[in-house]
C-alpha positions as a Markdown table, in Angstrom:
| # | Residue | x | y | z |
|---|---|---|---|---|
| 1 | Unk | -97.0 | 70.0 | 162.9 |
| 2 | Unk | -94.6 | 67.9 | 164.7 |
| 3 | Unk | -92.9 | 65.4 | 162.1 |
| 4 | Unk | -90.9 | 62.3 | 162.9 |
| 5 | Unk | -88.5 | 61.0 | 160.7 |
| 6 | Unk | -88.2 | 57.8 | 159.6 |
| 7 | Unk | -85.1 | 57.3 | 157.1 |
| 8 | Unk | -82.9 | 60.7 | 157.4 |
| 9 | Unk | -80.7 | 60.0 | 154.3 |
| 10 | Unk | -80.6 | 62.6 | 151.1 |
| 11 | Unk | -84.1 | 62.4 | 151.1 |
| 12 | Unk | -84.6 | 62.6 | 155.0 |
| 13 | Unk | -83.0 | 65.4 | 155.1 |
| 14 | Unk | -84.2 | 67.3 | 152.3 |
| 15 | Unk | -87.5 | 66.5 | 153.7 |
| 16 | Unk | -86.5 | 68.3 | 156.8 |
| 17 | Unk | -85.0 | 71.5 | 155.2 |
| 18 | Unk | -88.8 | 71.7 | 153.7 |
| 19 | Unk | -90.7 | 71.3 | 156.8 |
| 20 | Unk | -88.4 | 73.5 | 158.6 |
| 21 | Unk | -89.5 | 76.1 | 155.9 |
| 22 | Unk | -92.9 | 75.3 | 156.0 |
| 23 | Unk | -92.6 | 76.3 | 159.8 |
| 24 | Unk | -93.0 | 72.6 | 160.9 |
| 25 | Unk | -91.0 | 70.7 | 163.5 |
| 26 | Unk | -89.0 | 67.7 | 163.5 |
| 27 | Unk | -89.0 | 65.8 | 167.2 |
| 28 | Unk | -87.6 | 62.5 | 165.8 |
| 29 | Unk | -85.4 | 61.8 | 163.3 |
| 30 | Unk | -84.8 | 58.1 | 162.8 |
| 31 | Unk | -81.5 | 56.6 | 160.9 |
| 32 | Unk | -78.9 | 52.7 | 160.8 |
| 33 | Unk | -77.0 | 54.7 | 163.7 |
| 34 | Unk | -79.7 | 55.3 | 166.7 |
| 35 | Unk | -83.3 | 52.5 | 165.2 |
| 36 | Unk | -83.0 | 51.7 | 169.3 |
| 37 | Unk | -85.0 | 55.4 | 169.6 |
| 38 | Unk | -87.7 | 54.2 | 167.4 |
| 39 | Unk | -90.1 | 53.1 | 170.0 |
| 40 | Unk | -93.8 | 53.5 | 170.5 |
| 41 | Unk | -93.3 | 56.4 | 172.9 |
| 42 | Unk | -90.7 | 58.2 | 170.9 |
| 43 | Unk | -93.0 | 58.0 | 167.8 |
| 44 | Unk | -95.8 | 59.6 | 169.8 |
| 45 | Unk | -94.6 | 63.1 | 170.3 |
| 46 | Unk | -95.3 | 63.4 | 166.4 |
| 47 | Unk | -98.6 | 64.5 | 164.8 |
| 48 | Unk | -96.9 | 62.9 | 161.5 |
| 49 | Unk | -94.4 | 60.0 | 160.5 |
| 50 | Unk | -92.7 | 60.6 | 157.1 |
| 51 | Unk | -91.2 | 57.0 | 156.0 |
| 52 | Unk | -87.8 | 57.3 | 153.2 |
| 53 | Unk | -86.2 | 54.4 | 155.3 |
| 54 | Unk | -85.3 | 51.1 | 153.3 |
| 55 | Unk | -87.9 | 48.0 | 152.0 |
| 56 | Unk | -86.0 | 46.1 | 154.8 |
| 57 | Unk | -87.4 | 48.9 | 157.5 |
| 58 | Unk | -90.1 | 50.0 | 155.9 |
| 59 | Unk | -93.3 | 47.6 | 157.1 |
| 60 | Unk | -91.5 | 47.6 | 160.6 |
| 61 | Unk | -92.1 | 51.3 | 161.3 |
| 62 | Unk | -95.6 | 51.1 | 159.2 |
| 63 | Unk | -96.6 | 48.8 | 161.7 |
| 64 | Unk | -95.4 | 50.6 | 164.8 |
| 65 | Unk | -96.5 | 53.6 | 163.6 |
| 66 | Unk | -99.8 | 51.8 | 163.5 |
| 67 | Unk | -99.4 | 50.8 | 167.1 |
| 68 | Unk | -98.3 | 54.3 | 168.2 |
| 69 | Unk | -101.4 | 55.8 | 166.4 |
| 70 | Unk | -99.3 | 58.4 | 164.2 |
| 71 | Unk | -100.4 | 59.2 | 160.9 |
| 72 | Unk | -97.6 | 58.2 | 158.3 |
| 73 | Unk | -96.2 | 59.0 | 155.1 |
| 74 | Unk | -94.7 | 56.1 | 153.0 |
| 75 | Unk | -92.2 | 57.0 | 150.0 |
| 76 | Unk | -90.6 | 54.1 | 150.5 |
| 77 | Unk | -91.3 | 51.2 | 147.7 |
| 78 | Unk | -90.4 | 47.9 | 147.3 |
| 79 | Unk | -93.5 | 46.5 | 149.8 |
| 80 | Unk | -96.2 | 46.6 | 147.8 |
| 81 | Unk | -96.9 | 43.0 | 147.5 |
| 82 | Unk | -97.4 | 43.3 | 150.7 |
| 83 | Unk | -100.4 | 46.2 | 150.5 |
| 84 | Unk | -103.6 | 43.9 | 151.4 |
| 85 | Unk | -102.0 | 42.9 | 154.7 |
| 86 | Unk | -100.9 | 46.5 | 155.4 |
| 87 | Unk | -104.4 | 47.3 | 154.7 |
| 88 | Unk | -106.1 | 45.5 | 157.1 |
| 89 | Unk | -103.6 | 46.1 | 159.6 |
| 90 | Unk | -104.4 | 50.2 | 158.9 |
| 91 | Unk | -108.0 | 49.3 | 159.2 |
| 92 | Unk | -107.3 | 47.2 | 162.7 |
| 93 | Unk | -106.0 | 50.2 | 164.1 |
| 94 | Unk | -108.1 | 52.6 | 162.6 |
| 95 | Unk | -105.3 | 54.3 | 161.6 |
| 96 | Unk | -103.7 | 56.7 | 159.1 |
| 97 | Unk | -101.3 | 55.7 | 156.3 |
| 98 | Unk | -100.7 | 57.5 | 152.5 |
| 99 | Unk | -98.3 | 56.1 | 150.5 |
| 100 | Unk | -97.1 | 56.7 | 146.8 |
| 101 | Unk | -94.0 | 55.6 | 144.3 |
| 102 | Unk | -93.6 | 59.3 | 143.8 |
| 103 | Unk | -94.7 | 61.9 | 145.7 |
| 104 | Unk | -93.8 | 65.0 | 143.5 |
| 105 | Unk | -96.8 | 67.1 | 142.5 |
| 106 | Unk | -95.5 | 67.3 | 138.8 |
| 107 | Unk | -95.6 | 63.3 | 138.3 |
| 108 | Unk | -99.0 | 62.7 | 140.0 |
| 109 | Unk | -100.2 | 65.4 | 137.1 |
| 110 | Unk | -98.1 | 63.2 | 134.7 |
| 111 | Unk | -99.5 | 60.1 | 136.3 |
| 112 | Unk | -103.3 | 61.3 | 135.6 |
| 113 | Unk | -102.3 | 62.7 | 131.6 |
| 114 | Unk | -100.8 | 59.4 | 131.3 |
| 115 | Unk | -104.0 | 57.6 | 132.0 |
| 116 | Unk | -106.0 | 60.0 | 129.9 |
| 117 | Unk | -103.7 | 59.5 | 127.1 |
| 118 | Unk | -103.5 | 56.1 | 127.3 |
| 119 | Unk | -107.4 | 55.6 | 127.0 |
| 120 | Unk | -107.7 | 57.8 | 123.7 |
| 121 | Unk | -104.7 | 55.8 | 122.1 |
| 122 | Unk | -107.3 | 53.0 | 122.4 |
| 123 | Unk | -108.8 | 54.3 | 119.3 |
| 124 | Unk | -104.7 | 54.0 | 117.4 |
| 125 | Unk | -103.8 | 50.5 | 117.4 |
| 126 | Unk | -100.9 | 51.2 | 115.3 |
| 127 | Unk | -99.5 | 53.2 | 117.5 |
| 128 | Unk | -96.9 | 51.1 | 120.2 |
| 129 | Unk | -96.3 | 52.2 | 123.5 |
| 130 | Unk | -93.0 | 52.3 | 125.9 |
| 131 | Unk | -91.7 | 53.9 | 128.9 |
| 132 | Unk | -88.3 | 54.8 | 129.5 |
| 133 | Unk | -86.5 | 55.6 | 132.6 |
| 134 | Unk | -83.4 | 56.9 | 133.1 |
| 135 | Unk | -82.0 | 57.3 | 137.1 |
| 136 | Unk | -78.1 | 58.2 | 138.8 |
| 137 | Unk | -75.9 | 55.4 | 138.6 |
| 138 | Unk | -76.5 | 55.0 | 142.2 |
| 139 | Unk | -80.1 | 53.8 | 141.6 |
| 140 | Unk | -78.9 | 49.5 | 141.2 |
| 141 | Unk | -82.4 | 48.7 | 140.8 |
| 142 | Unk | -84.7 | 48.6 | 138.3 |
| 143 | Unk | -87.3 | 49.1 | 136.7 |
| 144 | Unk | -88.5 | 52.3 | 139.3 |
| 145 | Unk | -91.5 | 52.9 | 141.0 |
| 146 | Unk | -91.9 | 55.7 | 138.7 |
| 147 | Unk | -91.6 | 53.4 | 136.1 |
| 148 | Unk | -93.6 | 50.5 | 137.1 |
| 149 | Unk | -96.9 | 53.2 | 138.0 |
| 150 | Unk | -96.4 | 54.7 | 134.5 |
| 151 | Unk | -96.6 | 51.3 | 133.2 |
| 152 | Unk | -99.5 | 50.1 | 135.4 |
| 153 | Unk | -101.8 | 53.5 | 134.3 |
| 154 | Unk | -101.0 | 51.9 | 130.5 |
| 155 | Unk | -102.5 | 48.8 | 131.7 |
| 156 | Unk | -105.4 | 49.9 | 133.3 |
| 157 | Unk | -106.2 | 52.1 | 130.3 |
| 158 | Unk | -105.2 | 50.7 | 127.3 |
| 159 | Unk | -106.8 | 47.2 | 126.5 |
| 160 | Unk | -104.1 | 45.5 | 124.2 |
| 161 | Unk | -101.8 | 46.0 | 127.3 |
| 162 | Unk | -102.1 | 43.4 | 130.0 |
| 163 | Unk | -98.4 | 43.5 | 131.9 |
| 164 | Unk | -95.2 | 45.2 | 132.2 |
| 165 | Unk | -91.3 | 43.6 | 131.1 |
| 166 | Unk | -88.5 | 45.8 | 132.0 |
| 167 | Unk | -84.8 | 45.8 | 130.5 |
| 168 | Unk | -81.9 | 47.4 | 132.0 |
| 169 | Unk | -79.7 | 48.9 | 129.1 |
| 170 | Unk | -76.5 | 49.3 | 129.5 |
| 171 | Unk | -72.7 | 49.0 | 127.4 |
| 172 | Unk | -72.5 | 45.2 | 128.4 |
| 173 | Unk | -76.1 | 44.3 | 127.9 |
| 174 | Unk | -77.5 | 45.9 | 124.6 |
| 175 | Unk | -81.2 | 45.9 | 124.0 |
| 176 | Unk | -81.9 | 42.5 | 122.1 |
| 177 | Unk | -84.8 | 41.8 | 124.0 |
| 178 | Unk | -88.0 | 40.5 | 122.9 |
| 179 | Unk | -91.4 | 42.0 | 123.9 |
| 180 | Unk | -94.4 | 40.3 | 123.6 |
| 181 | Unk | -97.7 | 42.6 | 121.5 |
| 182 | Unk | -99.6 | 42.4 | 125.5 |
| 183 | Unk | -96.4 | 43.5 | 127.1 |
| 184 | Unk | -95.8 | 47.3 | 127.7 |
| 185 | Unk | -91.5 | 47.3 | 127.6 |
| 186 | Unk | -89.9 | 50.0 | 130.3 |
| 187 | Unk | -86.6 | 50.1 | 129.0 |
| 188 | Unk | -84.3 | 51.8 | 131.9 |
| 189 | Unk | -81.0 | 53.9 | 131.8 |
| 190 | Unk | -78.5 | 54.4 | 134.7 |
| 191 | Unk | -76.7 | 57.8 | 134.1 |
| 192 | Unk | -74.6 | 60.0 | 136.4 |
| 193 | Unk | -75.8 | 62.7 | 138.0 |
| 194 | Unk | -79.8 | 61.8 | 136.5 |
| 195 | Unk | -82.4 | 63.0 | 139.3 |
| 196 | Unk | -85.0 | 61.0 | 137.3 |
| 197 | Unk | -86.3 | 61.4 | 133.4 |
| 198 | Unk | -89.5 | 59.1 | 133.0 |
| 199 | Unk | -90.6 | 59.1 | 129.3 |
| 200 | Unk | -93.7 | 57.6 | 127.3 |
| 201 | Unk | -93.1 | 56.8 | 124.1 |
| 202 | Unk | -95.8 | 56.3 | 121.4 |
| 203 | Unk | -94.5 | 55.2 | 118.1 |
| 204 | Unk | -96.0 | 54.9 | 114.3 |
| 205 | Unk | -94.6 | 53.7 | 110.9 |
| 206 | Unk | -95.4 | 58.1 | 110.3 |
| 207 | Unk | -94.8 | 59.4 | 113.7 |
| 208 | Unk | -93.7 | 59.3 | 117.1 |
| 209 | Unk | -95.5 | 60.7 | 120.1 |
| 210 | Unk | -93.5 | 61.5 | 123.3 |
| 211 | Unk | -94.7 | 62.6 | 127.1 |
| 212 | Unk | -92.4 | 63.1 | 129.2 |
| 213 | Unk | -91.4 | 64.5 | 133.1 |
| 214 | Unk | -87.6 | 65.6 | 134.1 |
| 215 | Unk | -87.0 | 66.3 | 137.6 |
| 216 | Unk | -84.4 | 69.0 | 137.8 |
| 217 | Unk | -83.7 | 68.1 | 141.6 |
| 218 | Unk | -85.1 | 65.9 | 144.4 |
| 219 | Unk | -87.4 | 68.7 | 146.2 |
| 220 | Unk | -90.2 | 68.0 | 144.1 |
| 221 | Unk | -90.3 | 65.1 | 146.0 |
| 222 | Unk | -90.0 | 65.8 | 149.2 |
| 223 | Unk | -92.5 | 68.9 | 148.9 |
| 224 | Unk | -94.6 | 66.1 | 148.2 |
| 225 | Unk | -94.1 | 64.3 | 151.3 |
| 226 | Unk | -94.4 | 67.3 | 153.6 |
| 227 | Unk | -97.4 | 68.2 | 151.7 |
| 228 | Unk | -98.7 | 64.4 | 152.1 |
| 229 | Unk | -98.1 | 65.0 | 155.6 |
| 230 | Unk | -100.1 | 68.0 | 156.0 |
| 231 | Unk | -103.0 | 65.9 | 154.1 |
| 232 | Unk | -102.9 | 62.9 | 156.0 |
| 233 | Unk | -102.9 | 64.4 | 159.3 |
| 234 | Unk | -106.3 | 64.4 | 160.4 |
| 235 | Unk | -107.7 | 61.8 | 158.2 |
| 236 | Unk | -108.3 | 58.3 | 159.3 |
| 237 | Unk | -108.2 | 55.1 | 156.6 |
| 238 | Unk | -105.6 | 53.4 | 153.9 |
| 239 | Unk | -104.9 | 56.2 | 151.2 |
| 240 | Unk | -103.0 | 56.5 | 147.6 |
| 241 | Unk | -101.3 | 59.6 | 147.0 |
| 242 | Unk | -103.7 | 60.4 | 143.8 |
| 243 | Unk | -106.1 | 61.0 | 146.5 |
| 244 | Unk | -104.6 | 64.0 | 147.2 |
| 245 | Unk | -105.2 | 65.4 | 144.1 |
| 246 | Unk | -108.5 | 66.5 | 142.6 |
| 247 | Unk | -107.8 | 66.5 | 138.7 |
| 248 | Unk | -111.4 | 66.3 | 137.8 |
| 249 | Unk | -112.3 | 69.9 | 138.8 |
């Protein structure tokens, strides 16, 4: 395939390396030093766009990407109150969009176990449930998107769950906070040199149940992307990254 770029940070650029390997071939890399070359014709020469740019950026080159009728990629979050408008925008177009909050193969598993575990601990009331998340010290926001889809499968599965309250921890803020018996709490950490730990923690008066993911680097992730890429290519329609997965085989 031919991939455009759009966002060539750590991520872009680890993104690259992959498709490079994968005997793929960037024609547009996009970054804050040359946006004037991400125009409709540019975007063109791509079978692919693969989006890791900023939530300032990011429904800009969904849009034009739209326009330019490429197929994209988006890993980048912070728009998602924003998806029903992107939506109908795809279906406008009739064009091709996958997006995710993580795009590693090894959380999407973790995603679906989550979900399934989350249903059967319907039948444990005694048992209560948080996530923890624990990202570099570069990370300033919070809770992530990790986090917050972790959360959400909770929700969706397990009825005396109904919404989501985060809490930064750190030495200046201690965790004193209340949580409410519908809230699931997603307590997050900010640690140096943390790719991303995402934990679910069932606990008991007799036990405590733990599920968790550590990413040992950031090419999980963008194996995902390239991979999403190769999905999405020839597909048409407004698609979630669990769609690339099949786990009920």
């Amino acid at each position: 395939m031919k991939i455009a770029l759009l966002g060539y940070g750590k991520m872009g650029k680890m993104i690259e390396q992959i498709a490079l390997d994968r005997k793929h071939d960037i024609v547009l890399k996009i970054d804050k030093d040359n946006l004037h070359e991400l125009t409709a014709d540019n975007l063109q020469q791509a079978d692919v766009a693969i989006e890791f740019s900023t939530p300032s950026t990011v429904l800009s080159n969904i849009e034009l990407s739209f326009k330019a009728g490429v197929p994209i990629v988006v890993g980048t979050t912070g728009w998602h109150n924003e998806m029903g408008q992107i939506k109908e925008q795809c279906a406008e177009h009739n064009a091709s969009m996958i997006y995710g909050t993580n795009f590693s193969v090894g959380v999407n598993i973790f995603f679906h176990v989550n979900r399934l575990l989350a249903r059967i601990m319907n039948n444990y009331p005694y048992y209560e449930v948080q996530v923890e998340e624990i990202h570099h010290t570069q990370k300033l926001d919070s809770p992530s998107g990790t986090a917050i889809t972790i959360a959400e499968g909770i929700i969706d599965s397990l009825d005396a769950k109904n919404q989501w309250k985060n809490v930064l921890i750190s030495d200046s803020q201690p965790d004193n906070e209340t949580v409410a018996p519908e809230e699931v709490l997603i307590e997050s950490l900010r640690i140096e040199n943390v790719p991303g730990t995402h934990t679910v923690i069932y606990d008991s008066e007799v036990d405590t149940l733990e599920f968790k993911h550590t990413a040992h680097n950031r090419n999980g992730f963008a194996l995902g992307a390239v991979l999403a890429a190769e999905w999405i290519k020839d597909k048409k329609g407004f698609h979630a990254i669990e769609e690339m997965f099949d786990f009920n085989k």
